[in-house]
Coordinates of C-alpha atoms in Angstrom, one line a residue:
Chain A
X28 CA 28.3 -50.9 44.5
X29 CA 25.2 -53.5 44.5
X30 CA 25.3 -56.5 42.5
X31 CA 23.1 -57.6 39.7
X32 CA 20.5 -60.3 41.2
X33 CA 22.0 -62.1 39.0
X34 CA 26.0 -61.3 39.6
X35 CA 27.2 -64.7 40.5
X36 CA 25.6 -66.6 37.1
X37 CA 27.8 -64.3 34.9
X38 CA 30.4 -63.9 37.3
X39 CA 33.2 -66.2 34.4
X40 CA 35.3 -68.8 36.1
X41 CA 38.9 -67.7 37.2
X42 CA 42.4 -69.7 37.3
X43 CA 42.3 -69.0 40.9
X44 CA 39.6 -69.6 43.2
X45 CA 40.7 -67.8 46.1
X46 CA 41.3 -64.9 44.7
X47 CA 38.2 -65.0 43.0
X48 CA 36.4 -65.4 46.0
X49 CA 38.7 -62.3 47.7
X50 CA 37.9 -59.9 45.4
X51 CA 34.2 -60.7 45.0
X52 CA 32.2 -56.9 45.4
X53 CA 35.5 -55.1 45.2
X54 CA 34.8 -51.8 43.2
X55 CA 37.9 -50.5 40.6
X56 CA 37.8 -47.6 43.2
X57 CA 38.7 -49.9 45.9
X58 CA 41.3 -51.8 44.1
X59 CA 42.8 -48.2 42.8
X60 CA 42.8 -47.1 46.7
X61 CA 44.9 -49.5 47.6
X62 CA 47.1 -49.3 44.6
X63 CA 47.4 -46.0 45.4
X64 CA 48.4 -46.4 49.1
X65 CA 50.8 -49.2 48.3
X66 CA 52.6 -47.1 45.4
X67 CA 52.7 -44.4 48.4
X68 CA 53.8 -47.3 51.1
X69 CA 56.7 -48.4 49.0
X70 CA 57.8 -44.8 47.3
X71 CA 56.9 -45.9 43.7
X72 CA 54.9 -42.7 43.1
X73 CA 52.5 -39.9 44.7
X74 CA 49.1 -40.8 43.1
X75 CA 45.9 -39.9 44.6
X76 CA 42.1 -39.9 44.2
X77 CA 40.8 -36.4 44.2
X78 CA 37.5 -35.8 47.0
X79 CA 34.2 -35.7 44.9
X80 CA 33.3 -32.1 44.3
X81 CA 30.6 -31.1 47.0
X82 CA 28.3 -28.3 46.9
X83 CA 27.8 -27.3 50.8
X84 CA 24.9 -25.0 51.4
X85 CA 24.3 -24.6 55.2
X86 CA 26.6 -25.7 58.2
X87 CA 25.3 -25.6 61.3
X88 CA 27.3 -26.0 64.5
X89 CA 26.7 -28.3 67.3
X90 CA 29.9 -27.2 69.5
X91 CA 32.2 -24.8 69.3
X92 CA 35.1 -25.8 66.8
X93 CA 32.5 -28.5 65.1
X94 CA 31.0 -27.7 61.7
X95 CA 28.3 -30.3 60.8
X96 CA 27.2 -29.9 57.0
X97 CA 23.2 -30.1 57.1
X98 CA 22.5 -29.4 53.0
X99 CA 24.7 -30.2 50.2
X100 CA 24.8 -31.3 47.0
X101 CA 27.3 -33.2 44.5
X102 CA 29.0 -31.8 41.8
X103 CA 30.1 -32.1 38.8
X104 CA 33.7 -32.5 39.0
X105 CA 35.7 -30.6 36.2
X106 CA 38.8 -32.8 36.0
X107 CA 39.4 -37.0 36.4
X108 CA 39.4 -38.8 40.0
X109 CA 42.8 -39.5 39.9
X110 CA 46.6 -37.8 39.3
X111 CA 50.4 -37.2 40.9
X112 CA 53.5 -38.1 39.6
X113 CA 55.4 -40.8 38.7
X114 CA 58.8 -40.6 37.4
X115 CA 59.0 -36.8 37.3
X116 CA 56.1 -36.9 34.8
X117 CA 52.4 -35.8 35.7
X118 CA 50.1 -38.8 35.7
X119 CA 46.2 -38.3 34.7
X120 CA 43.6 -40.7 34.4
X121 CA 39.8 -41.3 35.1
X122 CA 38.3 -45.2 35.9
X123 CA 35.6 -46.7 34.4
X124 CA 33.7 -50.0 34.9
X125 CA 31.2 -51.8 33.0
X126 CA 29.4 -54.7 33.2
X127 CA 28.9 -54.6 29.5
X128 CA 31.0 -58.0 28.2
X129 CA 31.2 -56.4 24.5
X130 CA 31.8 -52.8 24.2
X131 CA 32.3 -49.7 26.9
X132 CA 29.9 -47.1 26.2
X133 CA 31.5 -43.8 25.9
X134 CA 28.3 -42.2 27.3
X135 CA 30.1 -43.3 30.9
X136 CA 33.3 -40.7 29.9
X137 CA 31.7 -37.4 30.5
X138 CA 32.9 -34.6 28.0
X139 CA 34.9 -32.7 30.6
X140 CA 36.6 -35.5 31.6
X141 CA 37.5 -36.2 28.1
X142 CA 38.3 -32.5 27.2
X143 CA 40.5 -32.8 31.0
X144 CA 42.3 -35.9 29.4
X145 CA 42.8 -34.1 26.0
X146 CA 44.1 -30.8 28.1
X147 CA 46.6 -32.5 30.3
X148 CA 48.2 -34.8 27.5
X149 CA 48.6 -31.9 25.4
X150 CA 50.8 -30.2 28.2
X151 CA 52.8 -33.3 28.9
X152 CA 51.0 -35.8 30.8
X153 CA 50.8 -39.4 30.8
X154 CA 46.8 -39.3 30.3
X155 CA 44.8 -42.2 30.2
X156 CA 42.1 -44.5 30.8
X157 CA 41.5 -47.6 32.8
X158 CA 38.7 -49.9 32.0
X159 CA 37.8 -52.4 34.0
X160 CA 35.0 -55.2 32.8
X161 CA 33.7 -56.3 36.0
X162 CA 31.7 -59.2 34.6
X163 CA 34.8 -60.8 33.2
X164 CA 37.0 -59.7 35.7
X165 CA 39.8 -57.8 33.3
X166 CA 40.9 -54.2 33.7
X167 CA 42.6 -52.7 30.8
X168 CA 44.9 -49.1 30.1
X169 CA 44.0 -47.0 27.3
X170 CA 46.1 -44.2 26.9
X171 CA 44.8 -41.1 25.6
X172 CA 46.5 -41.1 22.2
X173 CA 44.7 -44.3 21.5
X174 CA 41.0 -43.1 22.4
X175 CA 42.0 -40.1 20.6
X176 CA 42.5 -41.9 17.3
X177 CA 39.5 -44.0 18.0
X178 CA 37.4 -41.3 18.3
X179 CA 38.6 -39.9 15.1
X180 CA 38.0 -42.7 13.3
X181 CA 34.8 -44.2 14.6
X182 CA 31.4 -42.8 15.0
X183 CA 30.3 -44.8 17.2
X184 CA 28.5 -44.4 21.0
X185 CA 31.1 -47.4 22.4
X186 CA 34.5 -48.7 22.1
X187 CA 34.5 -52.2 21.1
X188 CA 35.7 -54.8 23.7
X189 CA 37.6 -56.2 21.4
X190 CA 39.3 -52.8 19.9
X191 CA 40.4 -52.1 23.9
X192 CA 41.9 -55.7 24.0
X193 CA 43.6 -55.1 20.9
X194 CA 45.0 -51.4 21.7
X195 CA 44.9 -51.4 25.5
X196 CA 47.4 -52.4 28.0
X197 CA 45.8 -55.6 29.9
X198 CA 46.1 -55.1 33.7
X199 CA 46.9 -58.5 35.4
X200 CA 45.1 -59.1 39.0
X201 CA 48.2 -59.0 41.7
X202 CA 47.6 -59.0 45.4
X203 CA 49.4 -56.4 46.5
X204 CA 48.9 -53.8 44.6
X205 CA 45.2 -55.0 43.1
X206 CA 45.8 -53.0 40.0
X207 CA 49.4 -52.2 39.0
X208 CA 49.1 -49.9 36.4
X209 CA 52.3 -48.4 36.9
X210 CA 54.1 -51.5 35.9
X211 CA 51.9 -51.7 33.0
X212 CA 52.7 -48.2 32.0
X213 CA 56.4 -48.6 32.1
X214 CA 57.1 -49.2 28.9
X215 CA 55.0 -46.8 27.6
X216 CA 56.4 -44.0 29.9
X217 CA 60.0 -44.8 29.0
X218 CA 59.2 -44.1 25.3
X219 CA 57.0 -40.9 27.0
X220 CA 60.5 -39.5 28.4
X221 CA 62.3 -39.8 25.4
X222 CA 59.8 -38.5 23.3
X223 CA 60.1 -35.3 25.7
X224 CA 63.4 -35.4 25.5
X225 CA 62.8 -35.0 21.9
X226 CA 60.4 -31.9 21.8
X227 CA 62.6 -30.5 24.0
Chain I
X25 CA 36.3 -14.3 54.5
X26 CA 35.2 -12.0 56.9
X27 CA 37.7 -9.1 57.9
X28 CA 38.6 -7.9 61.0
X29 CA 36.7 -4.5 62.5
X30 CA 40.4 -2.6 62.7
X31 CA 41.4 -4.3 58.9
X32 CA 41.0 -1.0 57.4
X33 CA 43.6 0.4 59.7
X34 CA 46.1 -1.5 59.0
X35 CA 45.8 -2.4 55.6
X36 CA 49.0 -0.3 53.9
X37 CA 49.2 2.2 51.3
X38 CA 49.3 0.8 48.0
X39 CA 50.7 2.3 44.7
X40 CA 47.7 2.3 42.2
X41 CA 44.4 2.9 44.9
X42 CA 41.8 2.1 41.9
X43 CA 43.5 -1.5 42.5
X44 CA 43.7 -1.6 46.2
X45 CA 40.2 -1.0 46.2
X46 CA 39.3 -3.6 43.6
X47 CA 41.3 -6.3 45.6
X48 CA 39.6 -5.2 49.2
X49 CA 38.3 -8.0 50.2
X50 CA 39.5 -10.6 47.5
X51 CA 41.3 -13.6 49.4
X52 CA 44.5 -15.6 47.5
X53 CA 42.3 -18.7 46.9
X54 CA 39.6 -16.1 45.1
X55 CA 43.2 -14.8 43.2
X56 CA 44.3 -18.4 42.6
X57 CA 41.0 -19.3 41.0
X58 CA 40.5 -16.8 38.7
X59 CA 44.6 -17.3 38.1
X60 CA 43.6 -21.1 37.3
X61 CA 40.8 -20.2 34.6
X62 CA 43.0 -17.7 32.8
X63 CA 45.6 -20.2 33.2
X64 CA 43.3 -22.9 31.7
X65 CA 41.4 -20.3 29.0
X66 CA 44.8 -19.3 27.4
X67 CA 45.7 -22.5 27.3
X68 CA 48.9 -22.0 29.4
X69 CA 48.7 -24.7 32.1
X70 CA 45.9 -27.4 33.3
X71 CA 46.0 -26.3 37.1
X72 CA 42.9 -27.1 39.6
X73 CA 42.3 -26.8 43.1
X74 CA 41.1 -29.7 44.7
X75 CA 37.9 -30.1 46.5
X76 CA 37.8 -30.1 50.2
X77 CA 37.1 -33.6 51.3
X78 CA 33.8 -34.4 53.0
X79 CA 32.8 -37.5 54.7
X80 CA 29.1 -37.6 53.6
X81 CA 26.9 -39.6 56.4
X82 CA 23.2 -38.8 55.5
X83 CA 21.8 -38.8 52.1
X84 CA 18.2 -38.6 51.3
X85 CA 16.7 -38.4 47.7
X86 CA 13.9 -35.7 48.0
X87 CA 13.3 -36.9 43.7
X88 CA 14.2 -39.6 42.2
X89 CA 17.9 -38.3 40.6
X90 CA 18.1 -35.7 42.9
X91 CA 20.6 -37.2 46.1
X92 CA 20.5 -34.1 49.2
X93 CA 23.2 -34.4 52.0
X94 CA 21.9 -33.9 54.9
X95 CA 24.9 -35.0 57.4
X96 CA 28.5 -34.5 56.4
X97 CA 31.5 -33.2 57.7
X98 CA 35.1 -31.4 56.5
X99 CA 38.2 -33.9 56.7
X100 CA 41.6 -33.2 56.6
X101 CA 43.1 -32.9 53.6
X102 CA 45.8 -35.8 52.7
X103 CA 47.4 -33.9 50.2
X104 CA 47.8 -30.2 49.2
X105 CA 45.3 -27.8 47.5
X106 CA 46.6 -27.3 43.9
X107 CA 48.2 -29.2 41.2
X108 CA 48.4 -30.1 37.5
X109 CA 50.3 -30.1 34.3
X110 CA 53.0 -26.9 33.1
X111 CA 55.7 -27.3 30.4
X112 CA 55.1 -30.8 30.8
X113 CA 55.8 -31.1 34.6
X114 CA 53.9 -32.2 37.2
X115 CA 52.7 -28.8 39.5
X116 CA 52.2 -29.0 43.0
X117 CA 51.7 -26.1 45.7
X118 CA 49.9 -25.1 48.8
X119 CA 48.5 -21.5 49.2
X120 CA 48.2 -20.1 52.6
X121 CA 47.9 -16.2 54.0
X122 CA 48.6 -14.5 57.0
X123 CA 47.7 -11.2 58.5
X124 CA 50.7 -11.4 60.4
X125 CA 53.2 -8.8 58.6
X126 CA 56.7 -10.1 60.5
X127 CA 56.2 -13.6 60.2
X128 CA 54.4 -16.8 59.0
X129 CA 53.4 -19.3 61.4
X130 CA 54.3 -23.0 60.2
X131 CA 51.8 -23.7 62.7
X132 CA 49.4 -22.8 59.3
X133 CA 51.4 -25.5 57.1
X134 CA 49.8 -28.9 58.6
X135 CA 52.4 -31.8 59.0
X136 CA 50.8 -34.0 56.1
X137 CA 50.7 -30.5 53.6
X138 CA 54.3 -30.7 54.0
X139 CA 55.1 -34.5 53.6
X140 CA 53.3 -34.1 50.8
X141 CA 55.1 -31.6 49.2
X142 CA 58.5 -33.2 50.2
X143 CA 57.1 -36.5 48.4
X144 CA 55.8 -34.7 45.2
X145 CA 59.2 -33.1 45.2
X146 CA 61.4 -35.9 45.4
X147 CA 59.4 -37.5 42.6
X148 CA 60.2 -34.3 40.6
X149 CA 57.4 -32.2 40.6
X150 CA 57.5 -28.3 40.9
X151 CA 56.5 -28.3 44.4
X152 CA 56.2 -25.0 46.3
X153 CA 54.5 -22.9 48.9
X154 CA 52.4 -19.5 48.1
X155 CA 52.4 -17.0 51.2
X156 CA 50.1 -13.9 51.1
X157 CA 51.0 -11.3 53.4
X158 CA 47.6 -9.8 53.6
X159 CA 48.3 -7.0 55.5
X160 CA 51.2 -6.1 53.2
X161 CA 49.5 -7.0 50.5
X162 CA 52.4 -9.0 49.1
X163 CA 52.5 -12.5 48.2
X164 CA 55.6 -14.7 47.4
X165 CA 56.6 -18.3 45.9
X166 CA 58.6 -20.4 48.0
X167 CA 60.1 -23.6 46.7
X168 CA 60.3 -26.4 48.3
X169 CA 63.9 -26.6 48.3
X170 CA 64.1 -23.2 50.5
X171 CA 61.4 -24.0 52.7
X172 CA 63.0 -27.9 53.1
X173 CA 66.2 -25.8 54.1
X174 CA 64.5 -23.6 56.4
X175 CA 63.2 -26.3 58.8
X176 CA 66.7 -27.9 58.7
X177 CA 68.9 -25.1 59.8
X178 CA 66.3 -23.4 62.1
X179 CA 64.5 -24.9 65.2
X180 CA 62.0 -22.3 64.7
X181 CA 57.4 -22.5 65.5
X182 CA 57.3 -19.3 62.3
X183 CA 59.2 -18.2 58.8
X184 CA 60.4 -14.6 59.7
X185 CA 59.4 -12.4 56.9
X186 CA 62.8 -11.4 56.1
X187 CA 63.7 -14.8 54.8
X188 CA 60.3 -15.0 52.6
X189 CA 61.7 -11.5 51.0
X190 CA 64.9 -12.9 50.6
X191 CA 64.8 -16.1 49.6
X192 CA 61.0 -16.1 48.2
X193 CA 60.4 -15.0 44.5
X194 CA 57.9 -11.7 45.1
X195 CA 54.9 -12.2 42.9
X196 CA 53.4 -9.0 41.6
X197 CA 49.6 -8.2 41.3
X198 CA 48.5 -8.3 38.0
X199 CA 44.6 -7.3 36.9
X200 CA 44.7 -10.6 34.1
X201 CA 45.9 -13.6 36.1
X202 CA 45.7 -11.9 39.6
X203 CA 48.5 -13.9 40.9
X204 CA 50.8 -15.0 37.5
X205 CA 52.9 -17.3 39.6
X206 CA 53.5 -19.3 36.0
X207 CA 55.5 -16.5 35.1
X208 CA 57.8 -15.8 38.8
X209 CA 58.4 -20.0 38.2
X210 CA 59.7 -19.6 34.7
X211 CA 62.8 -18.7 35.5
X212 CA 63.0 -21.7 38.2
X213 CA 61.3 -24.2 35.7
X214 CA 64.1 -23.6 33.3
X215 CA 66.7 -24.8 35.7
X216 CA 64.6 -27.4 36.7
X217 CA 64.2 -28.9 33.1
X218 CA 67.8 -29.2 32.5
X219 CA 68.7 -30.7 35.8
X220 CA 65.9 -33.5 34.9
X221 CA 67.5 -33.8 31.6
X222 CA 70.8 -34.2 33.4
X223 CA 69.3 -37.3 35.5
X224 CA 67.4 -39.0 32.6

């Protein structure tokens, strides 16, 4: 992704320097990549991103077991970026960004996603939402109950900043892996399993 | 797909012909899809096939929001084709089909397919394997558990078909889903909810 001209005046002043400095230009979609990899690395959980939906209209053939794609087109995907499993439960979620500092605007959620989200959380998921707020550097977890409820109740086009600090899990910055949502999620999943254990 | 010149030779009598002729020509990821949607439209299961990745290279923007590919190519898959959300368990399989009508090659499961399934599996999805028989027009769902003990107890480069028909569940064709491999895993899914309520 390209900066703003002006990135580096809004970029707010973090406790540490270096990392700061590290993670300058890194996307949420880089930071879940290698999240993902280390969850893999170290057995945590199977979590992937899924390939971006691609429409391929002619493929031409340069040698003989080579297919070189000469006209596509992008689609829209029909589902989140991202699922697997985690503790023997599915795991769905899309990420956002914004450089917005004050609310995320929901136009960015695409209603498929949404309805995806809605879908999979009905049938058991762990669903959710991870907003990152690149120009203050903080990356939060919203899990689908929550945006559910605040879509209920608000009419609105955006989720407050403030309502997502309030109702969403904050996502600490941690080397290795970038964005540990698992760990943030814990809590939440353990009350997840016995509220299956419930319905069962 | 294209079929072979001598594929009407071989293909097999079938009970009900008005069917055989209606599949002719239908391929098990055609089946799955359609499978999927009816899946998704009677609200049964959230179950998608993934996209096949492609590395895009060349983009050029013949309009302003219109983004043309002009130089990609296929990658290998990291994971398998399918997965979502049933009964509230995670879902993972690979489809694959075979004209061969005495064996299936393992040659056609790639190394990475297979890790993958063994990792989704020991994190406690349903993970399993869909082989078509094409020529016998028969297709069957093998779990990962069978297949796992397949590989161990036999140094062998294919899956005879005698051990698919055995040890396989055989899944019926059925007009609406084509291939209702919900319903062959019911049974299966049953067991496997009470032996994750036995580790919780």
């Amino acid at each position: 992704m390209i900066g703003y001209p002006n990135k580096k005046k809004i970029q707010p002043p973090v406790s540490d320097p270096a990392i700061s400095k590290a993670r300058r230009g890194m996307s949420l979609e880089d930071d879940l990549n290698k999240t993902n990899s280390y969850y893999l690395d170290v057995d945590r959980a199977v979590i992937f991103k899924k390939p971006t939906p691609i429409q391929v209209v002619e493929v031409s053939y340069p040698a003989r077991n080579k297919a070189k794609i000469t006209e596509a087109y992008y689609r829209q995907a029909s589902t989140t970026d991202y699922n697997g499993v985690y503790r023997g439960l599915p795991i769905d979620f899309e990420a956002k960004e914004t450089v917005n500092k004050t609310s995320f605007s929901l136009a960015k959620l695409h209603k498929h996603q949404l309805v995806h989200l809605v879908n999979v959380y009905r049938h058991g998921a762990i669903a959710f939402l991870l907003i990152r707020f690149s120009s203050l550097d903080e990356t939060y977890l919203i899990m689908v109950e929550s945006l559910i409820r605040f879509l209920k109740n608000h009419d609105r086009q955006s989720i407050p900043y403030d309502w997502i600090k309030n109702e969403g899990i904050f996502i600490p910055y941690s080397l290795t892996p970038p964005v540990d949502y698992l760990t943030a999620l814990d809590k939440i999943l353990t009350e997840g399993v016995k509220r299956n254990e419930e319905k069962k």
